[in-house]
Structure formats: C-alpha cells, structure tokens
C-alpha cells in the first residue's frame, strides 16, 4: 500500500499497485507467489511479493526468514528474463536457508507478466471489484493452472464522534485497512485530518444522512455517545453487505437500541447483525482500549469474510478476470486527510 509520504508499506498483503508503480518508472519486476507448502507456514498459499530490478520490494512470504533471499533470486530471474520455480527449506538447494519445524515452501517467480494484466487487476481492486491472476505453475504439468484470487482491501467505515472514533480510525489505518470516518462533529473531523490517509465524510444532520454503500469487504462501526444518531443511521447500514456491523455502548444501551429500532420497523433478523456492545472485551474505558477491542472483533470477523481469497489449483482454462460483479458499490468519499484543508 502506498503511504501518504509516497513510500510503500513493505510488509503488505497487496503488491500489485507497487508492481504497477515500478513498471511505470521503467523498471522490470517479478511477481513471486507461494504455490506449495510442506509442513507449516506463517503465510497462506497465494501470498505474494513484488520485487523490482533495483531491489525494491513489498509483500512477504515467511516470518522474515527468506525475504532477502527471495529478492536476490527475483533480481536474478529478472536479469535472465525467465520464470522459475524455487524451493526453500527441506530439500532445497539452499541448504543454508532453513524454515521452522523442517518445513518447505515453493515459490514461482514470474518475470513475464503482461503490463496490461497488472494494470487491469490494479484498476479492479481500486474500484473495489475482485480480480484474478494466472500464475505459471512451472511444475512440469502443463494442464495445471494456478489462479491467484484477489479481494478488495478491507475497509472500515466509522460513524461517530469523539476520541474512540478517532483512535479506531488511526488503528485501522496502521493495520492496513482502508478507513473512512463519518462524523457530524467538526472537531472530530479536524482531529482525524491530522492523520494522513483517513478519508473523512461530514454528516450534515440526523435528518440528512449520507447513503452508505458498504460492500462485503467492509466493516462498519457506529460510535456515538448520543445514540439518537443511530436511529436513522443503523437501518441504512443494515441494508448494506457489510460483513461486520458494530455499535458502541453498554449492554443496557444496546438493548435499548434494539428496542427502539424494532419499534421503527427494523426486522429481527437484521437487528441480529448488530454486534453490541461492539468489541471483544467490554471493560475498556479509554479511547485506545475501546478502539483496540472493536478492531480486534473486526479482524476476527474478517477471517470468514475473506474466505475464498488465495490460490486455486485447477486444470481448466480460466478467464483472465472474474466475471461476477458485487451488487453494492462502495461509498464515494469526500476527501482524504492530509491532502485537503477542509472537508467538502
């Protein structure tokens, strides 16, 4: 992920935008994909690194054991202009590189991926659409097709006022999520504008709420101490595909919240989607502990929401990009903190 200071998050799960950026700068690149695991591995099948011929890279394939060796191998593959498959760990030619518990992994170094394919994948992910990449197997079985499935980056929409909303915005950004903060409070918006990378959307009034289009890779956290804001906002959120909907407050507050929404006609099934009190633990009293508790619950829920993302093994021909489109489109946002002086 490109950071506001024009640097890259080196240990990121998303590497395609980095590859596109280096290509546009005139550098050759290698996309390195984890295609086989024997034993245990801290990274799943389909994990990737992107390495440029200058030695710059992003992504990770282990707990820090082999990344430098992978960069050297990638540069050699780029210079040779040929794809290769390399084994690390047990049974590898690199006897000096050992993996924990005697495990082994195999990586494919693709130096011939087309620029258009990279740009197409990157464009779809920026539009919050799924994408896929063909990865050459290089295993000797020409019928085997490896397909790397990409999902849009997980997004957190935070609707609220005050320090807990600000802290959750900052923690979410550090964790690698896209973060959007909705707030009717000018001070809350101004505070988060000090954190580059968070997108900020004003809520004009309780009677004039933004339309919330959250896709299935989006979590929504409602964080108001004045719970009257929730009465109109939560029904809109419950109409979206968000994989997580949480609302801050005590157990008593949450029951009152459900009773009010039920009187307004919200169906019981939809009310059951609201996690309240939001968070894995309820004893937090500081803004940081509340934010961390909610973020942990979001990440726990995100494990199941990300199911199906990774590497597929299939001998059949595949289309270069997925043919399905999500029903709900992402919410259009107004400005990015650090890039604007005021919220439009």
Short mmCIF file of C-alpha atoms in Angstrom, two decimals:
data_model
loop_
_atom_site.label_atom_id
_atom_site.label_comp_id
_atom_site.label_asym_id
_atom_site.label_seq_id
_atom_site.Cartn_x
_atom_site.Cartn_y
_atom_site.Cartn_z
CA UNK A 1 0.00 0.00 0.00
CA UNK A 2 1.34 3.40 -0.95
CA UNK A 3 1.69 5.58 2.12
CA UNK A 4 0.88 9.31 2.22
CA UNK A 5 4.61 10.14 2.27
CA UNK A 6 4.96 8.40 -1.14
CA UNK A 7 6.69 5.38 0.44
CA UNK A 8 5.39 1.80 0.43
CA UNK A 9 4.36 -0.46 3.26
CA UNK A 10 6.95 -3.18 2.76
CA UNK A 11 5.11 -5.90 4.67
CA UNK A 12 1.77 -5.67 2.92
CA UNK A 13 -0.61 -8.30 1.55
CA UNK A 14 -1.30 -6.21 -1.57
CA UNK A 15 1.61 -5.93 -4.02
CA UNK A 16 0.08 -5.26 -7.42
CA UNK A 17 -0.10 -1.47 -7.07
CA UNK A 18 3.61 -1.45 -6.18
CA UNK A 19 4.40 -3.52 -9.28
CA UNK A 20 2.40 -1.14 -11.49
CA UNK A 21 4.18 1.84 -9.97
CA UNK A 22 7.65 0.38 -10.60
CA UNK A 23 6.68 -0.59 -14.16
CA UNK A 24 5.60 2.97 -14.86
CA UNK A 25 9.00 4.11 -13.62
CA UNK A 26 10.62 1.95 -16.27
CA UNK A 27 11.75 -0.92 -14.01
CA UNK A 28 11.30 -4.60 -14.68
CA UNK A 29 9.61 -6.56 -11.90
CA UNK A 30 8.99 -10.09 -10.67
CA UNK A 31 5.79 -11.27 -9.02
CA UNK A 32 6.68 -14.05 -6.56
CA UNK A 33 3.86 -16.36 -5.45
CA UNK A 34 3.79 -19.02 -2.73
CA UNK A 35 2.43 -22.09 -4.58
CA UNK A 36 3.27 -25.06 -2.35
CA UNK A 37 3.65 -25.67 1.39
CA UNK A 38 5.01 -28.80 3.04
CA UNK A 39 4.56 -28.69 6.78
CA UNK A 40 3.66 -25.40 8.44
CA UNK A 41 3.90 -21.87 7.07
CA UNK A 42 3.12 -18.47 8.57
CA UNK A 43 1.79 -17.37 5.17
CA UNK A 44 -1.02 -18.93 3.10
CA UNK A 45 -0.90 -20.28 -0.42
CA UNK A 46 -1.14 -17.34 -2.80
CA UNK A 47 0.90 -14.96 -0.64
CA UNK A 48 2.99 -12.72 -2.87
CA UNK A 49 5.94 -10.38 -3.12
CA UNK A 50 6.65 -7.86 -5.87
CA UNK A 51 10.34 -7.21 -6.49
CA UNK A 52 11.83 -4.60 -8.83
CA UNK A 53 15.16 -4.96 -10.63
CA UNK A 54 16.56 -2.21 -8.39
CA UNK A 55 15.94 -4.41 -5.34
CA UNK A 56 12.91 -2.55 -4.02
CA UNK A 57 10.13 -4.84 -2.86
CA UNK A 58 6.87 -5.21 -0.98
CA UNK A 59 4.98 -8.21 0.38
CA UNK A 60 6.23 -11.13 2.49
CA UNK A 61 6.30 -14.91 2.20
CA UNK A 62 7.52 -16.02 5.62
CA UNK A 63 8.01 -14.71 9.11
CA UNK A 64 11.14 -12.89 7.93
CA UNK A 65 13.30 -15.96 7.19
CA UNK A 66 13.65 -15.79 3.41
CA UNK A 67 12.60 -12.38 2.10
CA UNK A 68 16.14 -11.17 1.40
CA UNK A 69 16.97 -14.42 -0.38
CA UNK A 70 13.77 -14.07 -2.44
CA UNK A 71 14.79 -10.56 -3.50
CA UNK A 72 18.17 -11.84 -4.71
CA UNK A 73 16.53 -14.71 -6.59
CA UNK A 74 13.98 -12.37 -8.15
CA UNK A 75 16.65 -9.99 -9.41
CA UNK A 76 18.50 -12.94 -10.98
CA UNK A 77 15.27 -14.12 -12.66
CA UNK A 78 14.62 -10.60 -13.97
CA UNK A 79 18.13 -10.39 -15.40
CA UNK A 80 17.76 -13.82 -17.08
CA UNK A 81 14.30 -12.92 -18.34
CA UNK A 82 12.94 -16.36 -17.47
CA UNK A 83 10.36 -17.56 -14.96
CA UNK A 84 11.49 -20.05 -12.35
CA UNK A 85 10.18 -22.17 -9.50
CA UNK A 86 12.35 -22.37 -6.38
CA UNK A 87 12.12 -24.47 -3.24
CA UNK A 88 13.17 -23.22 0.19
CA UNK A 89 13.56 -25.26 3.35
CA UNK A 90 13.65 -29.05 3.48
CA UNK A 91 15.06 -30.49 0.25
CA UNK A 92 16.10 -27.11 -1.16
CA UNK A 93 19.38 -26.45 -2.91
CA UNK A 94 19.75 -23.55 -0.49
CA UNK A 95 20.83 -25.66 2.48
CA UNK A 96 21.74 -22.54 4.48
CA UNK A 97 18.12 -21.29 4.47
CA UNK A 98 16.11 -23.30 6.98
CA UNK A 99 12.42 -22.93 7.77
CA UNK A 100 10.88 -23.67 11.18
CA UNK A 101 9.98 -27.27 12.04
CA UNK A 102 11.68 -28.65 8.92
CA UNK A 103 9.03 -27.21 6.60
CA UNK A 104 9.41 -26.42 2.92
CA UNK A 105 7.78 -23.97 0.52
CA UNK A 106 7.91 -23.49 -3.23
CA UNK A 107 7.73 -20.13 -4.95
CA UNK A 108 7.07 -19.17 -8.55
CA UNK A 109 8.99 -16.16 -9.87
CA UNK A 110 7.02 -14.63 -12.76
CA UNK A 111 9.02 -12.04 -14.68
CA UNK A 112 6.91 -12.12 -17.85
CA UNK A 113 3.50 -11.00 -16.60
CA UNK A 114 1.97 -8.51 -19.03
CA UNK A 115 1.75 -4.86 -18.06
CA UNK A 116 -1.90 -4.80 -19.14
CA UNK A 117 -2.75 -7.66 -16.77
CA UNK A 118 -1.19 -5.86 -13.81
CA UNK A 119 -2.96 -2.62 -14.67
CA UNK A 120 -6.31 -4.42 -15.09
CA UNK A 121 -6.00 -6.13 -11.70
CA UNK A 122 -4.98 -2.89 -10.01
CA UNK A 123 -7.85 -0.98 -11.62
CA UNK A 124 -10.43 -3.51 -10.47
CA UNK A 125 -9.13 -3.50 -6.90
CA UNK A 126 -9.23 0.29 -6.82
CA UNK A 127 -12.87 0.05 -7.93
CA UNK A 128 -13.39 -2.48 -5.09
CA UNK A 129 -14.01 -5.33 -7.51
CA UNK A 130 -12.48 -8.81 -7.24
CA UNK A 131 -9.71 -9.82 -9.61
CA UNK A 132 -7.60 -12.83 -10.50
CA UNK A 133 -4.16 -13.55 -11.92
CA UNK A 134 -2.87 -16.57 -13.82
CA UNK A 135 0.31 -17.84 -12.14
CA UNK A 136 2.53 -20.17 -14.20
CA UNK A 137 2.84 -23.47 -12.34
CA UNK A 138 6.26 -24.49 -13.70
CA UNK A 139 5.71 -27.87 -12.04
CA UNK A 140 6.00 -29.95 -15.21
CA UNK A 141 2.23 -30.47 -15.54
CA UNK A 142 1.09 -28.22 -18.37
CA UNK A 143 -2.57 -28.87 -17.53
CA UNK A 144 -2.21 -27.38 -14.06
CA UNK A 145 -3.45 -23.82 -13.75
CA UNK A 146 -2.78 -21.72 -10.69
CA UNK A 147 -5.17 -18.84 -10.13
CA UNK A 148 -4.46 -16.11 -7.60
CA UNK A 149 -7.74 -14.60 -6.37
CA UNK A 150 -7.72 -11.02 -5.10
CA UNK A 151 -10.36 -9.32 -2.98
CA UNK A 152 -10.57 -5.57 -2.45
CA UNK A 153 -8.69 -4.28 0.58
CA UNK A 154 -10.79 -4.48 3.73
CA UNK A 155 -12.42 -1.15 4.51
CA UNK A 156 -13.61 0.16 7.86
CA UNK A 157 -16.34 2.77 7.91
CA UNK A 158 -16.51 4.54 11.26
CA UNK A 159 -19.53 6.68 12.04
CA UNK A 160 -19.16 8.59 15.25
CA UNK A 161 -17.94 11.41 17.41
CA UNK A 162 -15.04 11.72 19.81
CA UNK A 163 -11.71 10.15 20.74
CA UNK A 164 -12.71 6.50 20.37
CA UNK A 165 -13.76 7.06 16.76
CA UNK A 166 -10.50 8.90 16.08
CA UNK A 167 -8.41 6.17 17.69
CA UNK A 168 -10.17 3.40 15.76
CA UNK A 169 -9.54 5.33 12.54
CA UNK A 170 -5.83 5.53 13.30
CA UNK A 171 -5.51 1.90 14.41
CA UNK A 172 -7.37 0.69 11.33
CA UNK A 173 -5.04 2.63 9.06
CA UNK A 174 -1.93 1.25 10.77
CA UNK A 175 -3.34 -2.27 10.43
CA UNK A 176 -3.57 -1.89 6.66
CA UNK A 177 -7.29 -1.24 6.21
CA UNK A 178 -8.87 1.48 4.13
CA UNK A 179 -10.52 3.79 6.64
CA UNK A 180 -13.44 6.19 6.18
CA UNK A 181 -14.69 8.36 9.05
CA UNK A 182 -18.22 9.79 9.01
CA UNK A 183 -18.89 12.43 11.62
CA UNK A 184 -21.25 15.35 12.23
CA UNK A 185 -18.68 16.83 14.62
CA UNK A 186 -16.22 19.38 13.22
CA UNK A 187 -13.67 18.81 16.00
CA UNK A 188 -13.61 15.06 15.37
CA UNK A 189 -13.13 15.61 11.65
CA UNK A 190 -10.41 18.19 12.21
CA UNK A 191 -8.53 15.86 14.56
CA UNK A 192 -8.51 12.96 12.13
CA UNK A 193 -7.40 15.26 9.32
CA UNK A 194 -4.07 15.31 11.17
CA UNK A 195 -3.68 11.62 10.26
CA UNK A 196 -2.79 11.30 6.56
CA UNK A 197 -4.64 8.53 4.74
CA UNK A 198 -8.01 8.50 6.53
CA UNK A 199 -10.93 9.62 4.39
CA UNK A 200 -13.42 11.97 6.04
CA UNK A 201 -17.10 12.49 5.25
CA UNK A 202 -19.28 15.02 7.08
CA UNK A 203 -22.76 14.07 8.30
CA UNK A 204 -24.85 17.22 7.77
CA UNK A 205 -27.61 16.33 10.25
CA UNK A 206 -29.62 13.42 11.66
CA UNK A 207 -32.24 14.14 9.01
CA UNK A 208 -29.69 14.42 6.18
CA UNK A 209 -27.56 11.30 6.28
CA UNK A 210 -25.18 10.09 3.57
CA UNK A 211 -26.11 6.98 1.62
CA UNK A 212 -23.98 4.12 2.93
CA UNK A 213 -22.96 1.61 0.25
CA UNK A 214 -20.71 -0.83 2.11
CA UNK A 215 -19.65 -3.93 0.18
CA UNK A 216 -18.98 -7.35 1.66
CA UNK A 217 -15.36 -6.41 2.37
CA UNK A 218 -16.41 -3.53 4.60
CA UNK A 219 -16.86 -3.32 8.36
CA UNK A 220 -18.96 -0.55 9.91
CA UNK A 221 -18.53 0.68 13.48
CA UNK A 222 -21.09 3.09 14.93
CA UNK A 223 -19.53 5.11 17.76
CA UNK A 224 -21.87 7.75 19.12
CA UNK A 225 -22.37 8.59 22.78
CA UNK A 226 -25.54 10.43 21.77
CA UNK A 227 -27.37 7.37 20.47
CA UNK A 228 -30.08 9.35 18.72
CA UNK A 229 -27.79 9.45 15.68
CA UNK A 230 -28.11 5.68 15.41
CA UNK A 231 -31.86 5.60 14.95
CA UNK A 232 -31.70 6.76 11.35
CA UNK A 233 -28.18 5.63 10.53
CA UNK A 234 -28.23 1.96 11.58
CA UNK A 235 -31.19 0.98 9.36
CA UNK A 236 -29.24 2.32 6.36
CA UNK A 237 -26.14 0.36 7.36
CA UNK A 238 -28.14 -2.84 7.86
CA UNK A 239 -29.28 -2.63 4.22
CA UNK A 240 -25.66 -2.99 3.03
CA UNK A 241 -23.47 -6.07 2.51
CA UNK A 242 -21.04 -5.12 5.31
CA UNK A 243 -19.53 -8.23 6.91
CA UNK A 244 -19.46 -6.52 10.31
CA UNK A 245 -21.78 -4.01 11.96
CA UNK A 246 -20.89 -2.97 15.49
CA UNK A 247 -22.31 -0.31 17.79
CA UNK A 248 -20.58 1.12 20.86
CA UNK A 249 -22.26 1.23 24.27
CA UNK A 250 -23.16 -0.86 27.31
CA UNK A 251 -25.36 -3.96 27.29
CA UNK A 252 -28.24 -1.90 28.64
CA UNK A 253 -27.69 0.70 25.93
CA UNK A 254 -27.61 -1.98 23.27
CA UNK A 255 -30.89 -3.50 24.41
CA UNK A 256 -32.48 -0.06 24.35
CA UNK A 257 -31.02 0.43 20.87
CA UNK A 258 -32.60 -2.80 19.64
CA UNK A 259 -35.97 -1.94 21.18
CA UNK A 260 -36.02 1.47 19.50
CA UNK A 261 -35.02 0.09 16.10
CA UNK A 262 -37.64 -2.65 16.40
CA UNK A 263 -40.30 -0.02 17.06
CA UNK A 264 -39.13 1.73 13.90
CA UNK A 265 -39.79 -1.44 11.95
CA UNK A 266 -36.32 -2.96 11.59
CA UNK A 267 -36.68 -6.73 11.20
CA UNK A 268 -35.38 -9.04 13.94
CA UNK A 269 -33.02 -10.79 11.51
CA UNK A 270 -31.35 -7.51 10.63
CA UNK A 271 -31.13 -6.45 14.26
CA UNK A 272 -29.25 -9.69 14.92
CA UNK A 273 -26.43 -8.44 12.68
CA UNK A 274 -25.54 -5.66 15.12
CA UNK A 275 -22.72 -6.57 17.48
CA UNK A 276 -23.33 -4.73 20.69
CA UNK A 277 -21.57 -3.77 22.75
CA UNK A 278 -19.03 -3.71 19.91
CA UNK A 279 -15.65 -5.21 20.75
CA UNK A 280 -14.06 -8.40 22.03
CA UNK A 281 -13.86 -7.11 25.59
CA UNK A 282 -16.21 -4.74 27.38
CA UNK A 283 -14.11 -3.40 30.22
CA UNK A 284 -12.20 -0.80 28.23
CA UNK A 285 -12.67 2.75 29.44
CA UNK A 286 -10.01 4.59 27.48
CA UNK A 287 -10.43 5.57 23.85
CA UNK A 288 -7.47 3.38 22.85
CA UNK A 289 -8.78 0.25 24.61
CA UNK A 290 -12.26 0.68 23.14
CA UNK A 291 -10.81 1.16 19.66
CA UNK A 292 -8.49 -1.84 20.02
CA UNK A 293 -11.35 -4.03 21.26
CA UNK A 294 -13.51 -3.13 18.26
CA UNK A 295 -10.65 -3.53 15.80
CA UNK A 296 -9.88 -7.00 17.20
CA UNK A 297 -13.50 -8.04 16.73
CA UNK A 298 -13.48 -6.70 13.16
CA UNK A 299 -10.32 -8.66 12.36
CA UNK A 300 -11.83 -11.81 13.87
CA UNK A 301 -14.94 -11.37 11.71
CA UNK A 302 -12.77 -10.63 8.67
CA UNK A 303 -11.27 -14.13 8.71
CA UNK A 304 -14.54 -15.64 7.46
CA UNK A 305 -15.29 -12.64 5.25
CA UNK A 306 -12.04 -13.26 3.34
CA UNK A 307 -12.85 -16.91 2.63
CA UNK A 308 -12.09 -17.91 -0.94
CA UNK A 309 -9.29 -15.40 -1.37
CA UNK A 310 -5.99 -17.07 -2.20
CA UNK A 311 -4.63 -19.61 -4.66
CA UNK A 312 -6.76 -22.06 -6.63
CA UNK A 313 -5.47 -25.18 -8.36
CA UNK A 314 -7.44 -26.03 -11.47
CA UNK A 315 -6.61 -27.76 -14.73
CA UNK A 316 -9.28 -25.93 -16.68
CA UNK A 317 -8.93 -22.79 -18.73
CA UNK A 318 -9.95 -19.64 -16.89
CA UNK A 319 -10.87 -16.15 -17.93
CA UNK A 320 -8.22 -13.55 -17.03
CA UNK A 321 -10.62 -11.66 -14.76
CA UNK A 322 -13.68 -12.73 -12.77
CA UNK A 323 -17.00 -12.32 -14.50
CA UNK A 324 -19.12 -11.56 -11.44
CA UNK A 325 -19.66 -8.10 -10.03
CA UNK A 326 -20.84 -7.22 -6.49
CA UNK A 327 -24.33 -5.78 -6.24
CA UNK A 328 -23.39 -2.95 -3.90
CA UNK A 329 -20.83 -0.37 -4.94
CA UNK A 330 -18.53 1.35 -2.44
CA UNK A 331 -19.36 4.62 -0.84
CA UNK A 332 -18.00 7.69 -2.57
CA UNK A 333 -15.94 9.70 -0.12
CA UNK A 334 -15.26 13.39 0.08
CA UNK A 335 -11.63 13.98 0.96
CA UNK A 336 -8.52 12.29 2.26
CA UNK A 337 -6.97 13.60 5.42
CA UNK A 338 -3.64 15.26 4.91
CA UNK A 339 -4.50 16.12 1.30
CA UNK A 340 -7.07 18.80 1.92
CA UNK A 341 -7.51 21.64 4.33
CA UNK A 342 -11.21 21.19 4.79
CA UNK A 343 -13.95 18.67 4.24
CA UNK A 344 -16.18 19.39 1.31
#
